[in-house]
Coordinates of C-alpha atoms in Angstrom, one line a residue:
M1 CA 0.0 0.0 0.0
P2 CA 1.8 3.2 -1.1
L3 CA 2.5 5.8 1.4
N4 CA 1.4 9.4 0.9
R5 CA 3.5 12.5 1.3
R6 CA 3.2 12.5 5.1
T7 CA 4.5 9.0 5.4
F8 CA 8.0 9.8 4.3
L9 CA 9.8 8.4 7.3
E10 CA 12.7 10.8 7.5
S11 CA 10.5 13.9 7.4
S12 CA 10.7 16.3 10.3
V13 CA 8.0 18.6 11.5
A14 CA 9.2 22.0 12.5
V15 CA 7.1 23.2 15.4
G16 CA 6.8 26.9 15.9
A17 CA 9.5 29.5 15.3
G18 CA 11.5 31.9 17.4
A19 CA 13.3 31.3 20.6
A20 CA 11.6 29.5 23.5
L21 CA 11.7 31.2 26.9
T22 CA 14.3 29.8 29.2
T23 CA 12.9 28.1 32.4
G24 CA 14.3 26.9 35.6
V25 CA 17.9 28.3 35.3
V26 CA 19.7 27.5 38.5
A27 CA 23.1 29.1 39.3
A28 CA 25.7 26.9 41.0
P29 CA 27.2 28.2 44.3
A30 CA 30.2 30.4 44.0
Q31 CA 33.6 28.7 44.4
A32 CA 36.3 29.9 46.8
H33 CA 38.8 30.0 44.0
G34 CA 38.7 30.1 40.2
P35 CA 36.0 31.3 37.8
R36 CA 32.3 30.7 38.6
P37 CA 31.0 27.7 36.5
K38 CA 28.3 28.5 33.9
P39 CA 24.7 27.8 34.9
A40 CA 23.3 24.6 33.5
K41 CA 21.3 25.0 30.3
R42 CA 17.7 23.9 30.8
Y43 CA 14.6 23.8 28.7
S44 CA 11.0 22.9 29.4
F45 CA 8.1 22.0 27.1
T46 CA 4.7 20.4 27.2
V47 CA 3.0 17.6 25.2
M48 CA -0.8 17.8 25.3
G49 CA -2.8 14.7 24.5
T50 CA -6.4 13.6 23.8
T51 CA -7.8 10.2 23.0
D52 CA -11.0 8.4 22.1
L53 CA -12.6 11.5 20.7
H54 CA -15.2 9.4 18.9
G55 CA -16.5 12.0 16.6
N56 CA -17.3 14.5 19.4
V57 CA -16.8 18.1 18.2
F58 CA -19.5 19.8 20.2
N59 CA -20.8 19.4 23.7
W60 CA -23.9 17.8 22.2
D61 CA -25.7 14.5 22.3
Y62 CA -27.2 13.7 18.9
F63 CA -29.2 10.8 20.4
T64 CA -31.1 13.0 22.8
D65 CA -30.8 16.2 20.7
K66 CA -29.6 18.3 23.6
E67 CA -26.5 19.4 25.4
F68 CA -24.4 16.4 26.6
D69 CA -24.6 15.7 30.3
D70 CA -23.8 12.8 32.6
K71 CA -23.9 12.2 36.4
A72 CA -20.6 13.8 36.9
H73 CA -21.6 16.8 34.7
N74 CA -18.7 16.2 32.3
D75 CA -18.6 18.1 29.0
V76 CA -17.4 16.7 25.8
G77 CA -16.0 17.8 22.4
L78 CA -13.1 19.3 20.5
A79 CA -14.6 22.8 20.8
K80 CA -13.9 22.5 24.6
I81 CA -10.5 21.0 24.1
S82 CA -9.6 23.8 21.8
T83 CA -10.1 26.4 24.6
L84 CA -7.9 24.4 26.9
V85 CA -5.2 24.0 24.3
D86 CA -5.2 27.8 23.7
Q87 CA -4.8 28.4 27.4
V88 CA -1.9 26.0 27.7
R89 CA -0.2 27.5 24.6
E90 CA -0.7 31.0 26.0
E91 CA 0.9 30.0 29.3
K92 CA 3.8 27.9 27.9
G93 CA 4.4 29.6 24.6
R94 CA 3.1 27.8 21.5
C95 CA 6.6 27.0 20.3
N96 CA 7.1 25.0 23.6
T97 CA 4.1 22.7 23.1
L98 CA 3.0 19.8 21.0
L99 CA -0.5 18.4 20.6
I100 CA -1.1 14.7 19.9
D101 CA -4.0 12.1 20.0
A102 CA -4.1 8.4 20.7
G103 CA -6.9 7.3 18.3
D104 CA -10.5 6.4 17.8
T105 CA -11.4 9.7 16.1
I106 CA -13.8 9.2 13.2
Q107 CA -16.5 6.9 14.8
G108 CA -18.9 7.3 17.6
T109 CA -21.5 10.1 17.1
Q110 CA -24.1 10.7 14.4
L111 CA -21.9 13.6 13.3
S112 CA -19.1 11.2 12.3
Y113 CA -21.5 8.6 11.0
Y114 CA -23.2 11.2 8.7
Y115 CA -19.9 12.1 7.0
A116 CA -18.9 8.4 6.6
K117 CA -22.2 7.1 5.3
V118 CA -24.9 9.7 4.5
D119 CA -22.8 12.4 2.9
P120 CA -19.5 10.5 2.7
I121 CA -16.1 12.2 2.5
T122 CA -15.2 9.6 -0.1
A123 CA -17.7 10.9 -2.7
R124 CA -16.5 12.8 -5.7
R125 CA -16.2 16.4 -4.5
G126 CA -17.2 15.1 -1.1
P127 CA -17.0 17.2 2.1
V128 CA -14.1 17.5 4.5
H129 CA -14.6 15.4 7.6
P130 CA -15.6 17.5 10.6
M131 CA -13.0 15.9 12.8
A132 CA -10.3 16.7 10.2
Q133 CA -11.5 20.3 10.0
A134 CA -11.6 20.7 13.8
M135 CA -8.2 19.0 14.5
N136 CA -6.6 21.0 11.7
A137 CA -7.9 24.3 13.1
I138 CA -6.8 23.4 16.6
G139 CA -3.3 22.5 15.3
Y140 CA -2.7 18.8 16.1
D141 CA 0.9 17.6 15.4
A142 CA 0.2 13.9 15.2
A143 CA -2.4 11.2 16.0
A144 CA -2.2 7.5 16.4
L145 CA -4.7 5.2 14.7
G146 CA -7.4 3.7 16.8
N147 CA -9.3 0.5 16.1
H148 CA -12.5 2.3 15.3
E149 CA -10.7 4.2 12.5
F150 CA -11.2 1.0 10.4
N151 CA -14.9 0.7 11.0
Y152 CA -16.0 2.3 7.8
G153 CA -13.4 0.6 5.7
I154 CA -9.9 1.6 4.5
P155 CA -11.0 4.0 1.7
V156 CA -12.8 6.3 4.3
L157 CA -9.7 6.1 6.6
R158 CA -7.4 7.0 3.7
K159 CA -9.6 9.9 2.7
F160 CA -9.6 11.2 6.3
E161 CA -5.8 10.8 6.4
E162 CA -5.6 12.8 3.2
Q163 CA -7.7 15.6 4.7
C164 CA -5.6 15.9 7.9
D165 CA -2.8 18.4 8.1
F166 CA -1.0 16.0 10.6
P167 CA 0.2 12.4 10.2
L168 CA -1.8 9.4 11.3
L169 CA 0.7 7.1 13.0
G170 CA 0.6 3.3 13.2
A171 CA 4.0 1.5 13.6
N172 CA 2.2 -1.8 14.0
A173 CA -0.3 -1.4 11.1
L174 CA 1.5 -3.2 8.3
D175 CA 0.8 -4.0 4.7
A176 CA -0.3 -7.7 4.6
K177 CA 1.9 -8.4 1.6
T178 CA 5.0 -6.5 2.1
L179 CA 4.9 -6.3 6.0
R180 CA 6.0 -2.7 5.6
P181 CA 4.3 0.1 7.5
A182 CA 1.0 1.0 5.9
F183 CA 1.0 4.3 7.8
P184 CA 3.8 6.5 9.1
P185 CA 5.3 4.8 12.2
Y186 CA 6.4 8.0 13.8
S187 CA 6.8 11.8 13.4
M188 CA 9.8 13.9 14.4
H189 CA 9.3 17.4 15.8
R190 CA 11.9 20.1 16.5
L191 CA 11.5 22.5 19.4
R192 CA 13.7 25.5 19.3
T193 CA 15.5 26.4 22.5
P194 CA 17.5 29.5 23.5
H195 CA 20.6 27.4 23.9
G196 CA 21.6 26.4 20.4
R197 CA 20.6 22.9 19.5
D198 CA 16.9 22.2 19.0
V199 CA 15.2 19.5 21.0
K200 CA 14.1 16.6 18.8
V201 CA 10.9 14.9 20.0
A202 CA 9.8 11.7 18.4
V203 CA 6.2 10.5 18.6
L204 CA 5.8 6.8 17.9
G205 CA 2.2 5.7 17.1
L206 CA 0.9 2.3 18.0
T207 CA -2.6 0.9 17.4
N208 CA -4.6 -2.0 18.6
P209 CA -4.0 -5.6 17.3
G210 CA -7.6 -6.3 17.9
I211 CA -8.4 -4.6 14.6
A212 CA -7.5 -7.9 12.9
I213 CA -10.5 -9.4 14.7
W214 CA -13.0 -6.6 15.1
D215 CA -12.7 -5.3 11.6
K216 CA -11.7 -8.5 9.9
A217 CA -14.0 -7.8 6.9
N218 CA -12.3 -4.5 6.2
V219 CA -8.6 -5.5 6.8
S220 CA -8.3 -9.2 6.1
G221 CA -5.6 -9.7 3.4
K222 CA -4.8 -6.0 3.4
M223 CA -3.2 -5.2 6.7
V224 CA -1.8 -7.1 9.7
F225 CA -1.3 -5.8 13.3
P226 CA 1.5 -7.3 15.3
G227 CA 1.9 -6.7 19.0
L228 CA 2.7 -3.2 20.4
E229 CA 5.7 -4.4 22.4
E230 CA 7.3 -6.0 19.4
Q231 CA 7.0 -2.9 17.2
A232 CA 8.0 -0.5 20.0
A233 CA 11.2 -2.6 20.5
K234 CA 11.9 -2.2 16.8
W235 CA 11.3 1.5 16.4
V236 CA 12.4 3.2 19.7
P237 CA 16.1 2.4 19.2
K238 CA 15.8 3.7 15.6
L239 CA 14.3 6.9 16.8
R240 CA 17.1 7.3 19.4
S241 CA 19.8 6.6 16.7
M242 CA 18.1 9.3 14.5
G243 CA 18.8 11.8 17.3
A244 CA 15.6 11.9 19.2
D245 CA 16.2 13.5 22.6
V246 CA 12.7 12.6 23.8
V247 CA 10.5 9.7 22.8
V248 CA 6.8 9.9 23.4
V249 CA 4.5 6.9 22.5
S250 CA 0.9 7.5 21.5
A251 CA -0.7 4.1 22.0
H252 CA -4.3 3.1 21.3
S253 CA -4.0 0.4 23.9
G254 CA -5.0 0.4 27.6
S255 CA -2.5 0.0 30.4
S256 CA -3.9 -3.1 32.2
G257 CA -2.1 -5.8 30.3
T258 CA -5.3 -7.7 29.6
S259 CA -7.4 -8.6 26.6
S260 CA -11.2 -8.6 26.2
Y261 CA -11.3 -11.2 23.4
G262 CA -9.6 -14.2 25.1
D263 CA -7.2 -16.3 23.1
Q264 CA -8.6 -15.2 19.7
L265 CA -5.4 -13.2 19.0
P266 CA -1.9 -13.9 20.2
H267 CA -1.3 -10.2 21.1
V268 CA -2.3 -8.2 24.2
E269 CA -5.1 -5.7 23.7
N270 CA -4.2 -3.4 26.6
A271 CA -0.4 -3.4 26.3
A272 CA 0.7 0.2 27.1
G273 CA 2.0 -0.7 30.5
L274 CA 3.9 -3.7 29.1
V275 CA 5.5 -1.4 26.5
A276 CA 6.7 0.9 29.2
E277 CA 8.0 -2.0 31.3
Q278 CA 9.7 -3.9 28.5
V279 CA 11.0 -1.4 25.9
P280 CA 13.9 0.9 27.1
G281 CA 14.2 4.5 25.8
I282 CA 10.6 5.7 26.2
D283 CA 10.0 8.8 28.2
A284 CA 6.1 9.0 28.2
I285 CA 3.1 7.2 26.8
L286 CA -0.2 8.7 25.9
V287 CA -2.7 5.9 26.6
G288 CA -6.0 5.3 24.8
H289 CA -8.7 2.7 24.1
A290 CA -9.7 1.9 27.6
H291 CA -12.0 4.9 28.2
T292 CA -10.6 5.4 31.7
E293 CA -9.0 8.5 33.3
I294 CA -5.4 8.1 34.4
P295 CA -3.9 11.5 35.3
E296 CA -0.4 10.0 36.0
Y297 CA 0.8 6.4 36.2
R298 CA 4.5 5.5 36.5
V299 CA 5.9 2.2 35.2
K300 CA 9.5 1.2 35.9
N301 CA 11.4 -0.1 32.9
K302 CA 12.9 -3.5 33.7
E303 CA 16.1 -2.8 31.7
T304 CA 17.0 0.8 32.7
G305 CA 15.2 1.1 36.1
K306 CA 13.8 4.4 34.9
D307 CA 10.2 5.5 35.3
V308 CA 8.0 5.9 32.2
V309 CA 5.1 8.2 32.8
L310 CA 1.7 7.2 31.4
S311 CA -1.4 9.2 31.2
E312 CA -4.9 8.6 29.7
P313 CA -7.3 11.5 29.4
L314 CA -11.0 10.6 29.7
K315 CA -12.8 9.9 26.4
W316 CA -14.8 12.1 24.1
G317 CA -12.7 15.2 24.8
Q318 CA -13.7 15.3 28.5
R319 CA -10.0 15.7 29.6
L320 CA -6.7 17.0 28.2
T321 CA -3.5 15.3 29.3
L322 CA -0.4 17.5 29.9
F323 CA 3.0 15.9 29.9
D324 CA 5.5 18.4 31.3
F325 CA 9.1 17.7 30.4
D326 CA 12.2 19.3 32.0
L327 CA 15.5 18.9 30.1
V328 CA 19.1 19.7 30.9
W329 CA 22.1 20.0 28.6
E330 CA 24.7 17.4 29.5
K331 CA 27.8 16.3 27.6
G332 CA 26.7 17.8 24.3
R333 CA 23.0 16.5 24.3
W334 CA 19.7 17.2 25.8
V335 CA 18.7 14.8 28.7
V336 CA 15.3 14.4 30.2
E337 CA 15.6 15.4 33.8
K338 CA 12.0 15.2 34.9
V339 CA 8.6 14.2 33.5
G340 CA 5.2 14.8 35.1
A341 CA 1.6 14.4 33.9
Q342 CA -1.8 15.8 34.8
V343 CA -5.2 16.1 33.2
L344 CA -7.3 19.2 32.6
N345 CA -11.1 19.1 32.8
S346 CA -13.0 20.4 29.7
N347 CA -16.1 21.3 31.8
T348 CA -14.1 24.2 33.3
V349 CA -14.1 26.2 30.0
E350 CA -16.5 27.4 27.3
E351 CA -16.5 26.0 23.7
D352 CA -14.1 27.8 21.4
P353 CA -16.3 30.0 19.2
E354 CA -13.9 29.5 16.3
I355 CA -14.5 25.8 16.2
V356 CA -18.2 26.2 16.8
G357 CA -18.5 28.6 13.9
L358 CA -16.3 26.5 11.7
L359 CA -18.6 23.5 11.9
A360 CA -22.0 25.1 12.5
D361 CA -23.4 24.1 9.1
E362 CA -22.3 20.5 9.5
H363 CA -23.9 20.4 13.0
K364 CA -27.2 21.7 11.7
K365 CA -27.3 19.2 8.8
V366 CA -26.8 16.3 11.3
V367 CA -29.4 17.6 13.7
A368 CA -31.9 17.8 10.9
Y369 CA -31.0 14.3 9.8
V370 CA -31.4 12.6 13.2
N371 CA -34.7 14.3 13.7
Q372 CA -36.3 12.8 10.6
I373 CA -39.5 10.9 11.5
I374 CA -39.5 7.3 10.4
G375 CA -42.6 5.9 12.0
T376 CA -44.7 5.7 15.2
S377 CA -44.8 3.6 18.3
S378 CA -47.9 2.5 20.2
A379 CA -46.0 2.5 23.6
T380 CA -43.0 4.0 25.3
M381 CA -40.1 1.6 25.6
A382 CA -36.9 2.2 27.6
T383 CA -33.6 0.5 28.6
A384 CA -33.5 1.8 32.2
D385 CA -34.3 -1.7 33.6
A386 CA -32.9 -3.7 30.7
P387 CA -29.8 -4.9 32.5
W388 CA -31.9 -7.0 34.9
K389 CA -35.3 -7.4 33.1
D390 CA -36.4 -8.7 29.7
E391 CA -37.6 -5.4 28.3
P392 CA -39.5 -4.8 25.0
I393 CA -36.9 -2.4 23.7
I394 CA -34.2 -5.1 23.7
D395 CA -36.7 -7.5 22.2
L396 CA -37.1 -5.0 19.4
I397 CA -33.5 -5.3 18.5
N398 CA -33.6 -9.0 18.7
H399 CA -36.8 -9.3 16.7
V400 CA -35.4 -7.2 13.9
Q401 CA -32.2 -9.2 13.8
A402 CA -33.9 -12.6 13.9
E403 CA -36.4 -11.5 11.2
T404 CA -33.6 -10.2 9.0
V405 CA -31.6 -13.4 9.3
K406 CA -34.7 -15.6 8.6
E407 CA -35.3 -13.6 5.4
A408 CA -31.7 -14.0 4.3
L409 CA -31.6 -17.7 4.9
A410 CA -35.0 -18.4 3.2
G411 CA -34.9 -21.0 0.5
G412 CA -31.5 -22.2 1.5
A413 CA -30.0 -25.2 3.2
Y414 CA -30.5 -23.7 6.7
A415 CA -34.0 -22.2 6.2
A416 CA -35.7 -24.7 8.5
L417 CA -33.5 -24.1 11.5
P418 CA -34.8 -22.0 14.4
V419 CA -33.2 -18.5 14.6
L420 CA -32.1 -17.1 17.9
S421 CA -30.7 -13.6 18.4
Q422 CA -28.4 -11.8 20.9
A423 CA -28.5 -8.2 22.0
S424 CA -27.0 -6.0 24.7
C425 CA -28.1 -2.9 26.5
F426 CA -25.6 -0.4 25.1
S427 CA -27.1 2.6 26.8
R428 CA -29.3 2.7 30.0
T429 CA -30.9 5.9 28.8
A430 CA -32.1 4.9 25.3
A431 CA -35.8 5.1 24.7
I432 CA -38.5 4.8 22.0
P433 CA -41.3 7.2 22.8
A434 CA -45.0 6.6 22.3
G435 CA -46.0 8.5 19.2
Q436 CA -43.6 9.7 16.5
V437 CA -40.2 7.9 16.2
T438 CA -37.2 9.6 14.8
I439 CA -33.9 8.3 13.4
R440 CA -32.2 9.4 16.6
D441 CA -34.6 7.4 18.7
A442 CA -33.9 4.2 16.7
A443 CA -30.2 4.9 16.4
G444 CA -29.9 5.5 20.1
L445 CA -30.6 1.8 20.7
Y446 CA -27.5 0.8 18.8
V447 CA -24.7 3.2 19.3
F448 CA -22.0 1.0 17.7
E449 CA -21.3 0.4 14.0
N450 CA -21.8 -3.3 14.3
T451 CA -23.0 -5.4 11.4
L452 CA -25.1 -8.6 11.5
E453 CA -24.0 -12.2 11.0
A454 CA -25.6 -15.7 11.3
R455 CA -23.6 -18.4 13.0
L456 CA -24.5 -22.1 13.5
L457 CA -24.6 -23.3 17.2
T458 CA -25.8 -26.4 19.0
G459 CA -28.1 -26.4 22.0
A460 CA -25.2 -27.2 24.3
Q461 CA -23.2 -24.3 22.9
V462 CA -26.2 -21.9 23.4
K463 CA -26.3 -22.9 27.0
D464 CA -22.5 -22.3 27.4
Y465 CA -23.0 -18.9 25.7
L466 CA -25.7 -18.0 28.2
E467 CA -23.7 -19.2 31.2
F468 CA -20.8 -17.0 30.1
S469 CA -23.1 -14.0 29.7
A470 CA -24.6 -14.6 33.2
R471 CA -21.2 -13.9 34.8
Y472 CA -22.4 -10.3 34.5
Y473 CA -24.4 -10.6 37.8
V474 CA -23.0 -10.4 41.3
Q475 CA -23.8 -13.6 43.2
T476 CA -26.6 -12.7 45.6
P477 CA -27.8 -15.3 48.1
A478 CA -31.5 -16.2 48.4
G479 CA -33.2 -13.9 50.9
A480 CA -30.5 -11.2 50.7
P481 CA -31.6 -7.8 49.7
V482 CA -31.2 -7.0 46.0
D483 CA -29.8 -3.5 45.1
T484 CA -29.9 -3.0 41.3
A485 CA -27.0 -0.5 41.7
K486 CA -24.8 -3.3 42.8
L487 CA -26.3 -6.3 41.0
T488 CA -24.6 -6.0 37.6
N489 CA -21.1 -5.5 36.1
A490 CA -19.5 -8.2 38.2
D491 CA -15.7 -8.3 37.9
G492 CA -15.9 -5.2 35.7
T493 CA -18.0 -6.8 32.9
P494 CA -19.4 -3.8 30.9
D495 CA -23.1 -3.7 29.9
Y496 CA -22.2 -4.3 26.2
N497 CA -20.7 -7.7 27.3
Y498 CA -24.0 -9.0 28.7
D499 CA -26.2 -10.6 26.1
A500 CA -29.9 -11.4 26.3
V501 CA -30.8 -14.2 23.9
Y502 CA -34.1 -14.1 22.1
G503 CA -36.0 -17.2 20.9
V504 CA -35.4 -19.4 23.9
T505 CA -36.7 -19.2 27.5
Y506 CA -34.5 -19.5 30.6
E507 CA -33.9 -18.4 34.1
I508 CA -30.7 -17.0 35.6
D509 CA -30.2 -18.0 39.2
I510 CA -28.1 -15.3 40.7
A511 CA -27.7 -17.2 44.0
R512 CA -25.6 -19.7 42.2
P513 CA -21.9 -19.2 41.3
A514 CA -21.0 -18.1 37.8
G515 CA -20.9 -21.0 35.4
S516 CA -24.0 -22.8 36.8
R517 CA -26.7 -20.2 36.7
I518 CA -28.8 -21.1 33.6
V519 CA -31.9 -22.9 34.7
N520 CA -34.9 -24.3 32.8
L521 CA -33.4 -23.5 29.3
S522 CA -36.2 -24.4 26.9
F523 CA -37.0 -24.1 23.2
G524 CA -40.6 -24.4 22.0
G525 CA -41.8 -25.2 25.5
K526 CA -39.5 -28.2 25.9
P527 CA -36.0 -28.5 27.4
I528 CA -33.4 -27.6 24.8
D529 CA -31.8 -30.5 23.0
P530 CA -28.0 -30.2 23.4
A531 CA -27.5 -31.7 20.0
A532 CA -30.1 -29.6 18.2
Q533 CA -28.8 -27.0 15.7
F534 CA -29.7 -23.3 16.0
V535 CA -28.9 -20.2 14.0
L536 CA -27.7 -17.3 16.1
A537 CA -28.2 -13.8 14.7
V538 CA -25.1 -12.1 16.2
N539 CA -23.2 -8.8 15.8
N540 CA -19.8 -8.9 14.0
Y541 CA -18.0 -7.8 17.2
R542 CA -19.3 -10.8 19.1
A543 CA -18.9 -13.1 16.1
S544 CA -15.2 -12.2 15.7
G545 CA -14.4 -12.9 19.4
G546 CA -15.2 -9.6 21.1
G547 CA -16.0 -10.2 24.7
A548 CA -14.5 -13.7 24.5
F549 CA -17.9 -15.5 24.4
P550 CA -17.5 -19.2 23.8
H551 CA -18.0 -21.1 20.5
V552 CA -19.4 -18.3 18.4
A553 CA -16.1 -17.1 16.9
K554 CA -15.3 -20.6 15.7
A555 CA -18.9 -21.4 14.6
Q556 CA -19.8 -21.8 11.0
Q557 CA -20.8 -18.5 9.4
L558 CA -24.0 -18.9 7.4
W559 CA -24.5 -15.3 6.3
A560 CA -23.2 -11.8 6.9
N561 CA -24.4 -8.3 6.1
S562 CA -22.4 -5.2 5.4
D563 CA -25.0 -2.7 6.7
E564 CA -25.0 -1.6 10.3
I565 CA -27.5 -3.1 12.6
R566 CA -28.5 0.5 13.5
N567 CA -29.6 1.0 9.9
T568 CA -31.4 -2.3 9.7
I569 CA -33.5 -1.2 12.7
I570 CA -34.2 2.2 11.1
Q571 CA -35.2 0.6 7.8
W572 CA -37.4 -1.9 9.6
V573 CA -39.3 0.8 11.4
K574 CA -39.6 2.8 8.1
A575 CA -41.0 -0.3 6.3
K576 CA -43.5 -1.1 9.1
G577 CA -44.6 2.4 9.7
S578 CA -45.5 1.6 13.3
V579 CA -44.0 -0.3 16.2
D580 CA -46.2 -2.3 18.4
P581 CA -44.4 -4.1 21.3
G582 CA -47.4 -6.5 21.5
Q583 CA -46.3 -8.1 18.2
F584 CA -42.8 -9.0 19.3
A585 CA -42.2 -8.5 23.1
S586 CA -42.4 -11.3 25.7
V587 CA -40.7 -12.1 29.0
D588 CA -38.5 -15.0 27.9
W589 CA -35.8 -14.7 30.6
K590 CA -35.8 -13.6 34.2
L591 CA -33.5 -13.5 37.3
T592 CA -34.4 -16.0 40.0
R593 CA -33.1 -17.4 43.3
D594 CA -34.0 -20.9 44.1
G595 CA -36.8 -20.7 41.5
V596 CA -38.3 -17.5 43.0
P597 CA -38.2 -14.5 40.6
V598 CA -36.1 -11.6 41.8
F599 CA -38.4 -9.0 40.1

């Protein structure tokens, strides 16, 4: 895959102009005899970082059509980040700062979806992506690739790359045929000091190896994604030999050292901490992917014994990381003397009016799009109780998926098999109102760009699948009080890794230990036959190993669709004209303790 002009590996990016202000000059004590030694030369600079922006430019929730808010009253968006960046540049001097990102930029909101699918940037004379416009205006210096960059296919990603005034980095995103970097591995930046030689700062970009699984349909045969540790060990010494005084890694990979997809891939998903520990020569790592806030986390490198400073700013532009570097001139070179990290909160500032004005038209177009009426509903349906009750709104997703798969398999070898379906509660605030239903109502049920597949499972495998899903509940003895605030997310299992399965009936006995909770599993009113065959309508994330659910990733694929499940739901509502829960909703599963329903 040819590299564009920004992928020329030996290119350097000159950052700012003019002399930087001297900081922290300390004079040595006077000597009793001889000339006074010259004060040490010192220079300080700051690297700012964002991650997991997920298409958020404005402090706006397109699914609720109002200003974003959460329980902690966080704000989101690049317009807020821009104000923080301007403040830091004013304080430090723009020529003493860099601004980088750790990936997952072009997917996540209806704003980013609109310019990938509805009015795509890949069209002839197509628009410039709002995220490219905003990040260019703010003045980003580099960004690592995230796994969600690949959700819309490589052509969309390449067009976005072309529209950015900064490089998209991915040292472990390799061309499948040549095994050469498919994107620039790094960027080199020069910061001018008042002491002669510039400081050379290398930014190494690393992305997530899970792309090979999660976006298999888009990257298979085109790109491969080796482990972060392996590629960091290859590139960091090269960067040092090229004269880098400081090496910063921008890694779309969490710090925990764990993986969410089991043994499906021989590389660690959340490897940033391992990179710091195993690869010498790194000064700091901007962490992404995990959607957690880590102001400062220090990892000691095994070989050098030196601390590597890690920081992860909260997703969607809620936080801005600052890495503050203090350097001293020793033996003809700049040496890092101290590194510290902190995060700034975007809810402390107003949106930058320049960014708001720049993308006002794009925002208006998307607001108009999501408010299009596509049908009506005879009743209000909501997800508030869906994590612990079989709710009609989740049945809607499952019903649409099962119906879609049945239609796709009609007339084929598997047409006679029963079709089951899985769905998760992605948002506890999603709702379909009674009355008019809009695109944003339907899209709010399915906030991810997942597509639909059909996989072949046995009755025994369906039971294993359900047992795995039921780990989501905290074991609660019979008779003990049940607090829904503490009932779910056992061992950190997120809501999107709890599946309700439609088409069978079952109980989940939360008094029992995980692995033996599924009771009275039945199909058609009879106990399920372990040897019977079923078709499971399943999203591509789960089918490719996401969440490490058993059997499904290795099960035979009977059919796959390239359209997002979100769009399938929208088109289904449009075609029906009205939604009546009485036609598809039923209580097929429930939580119990010793046979007694919890709710």
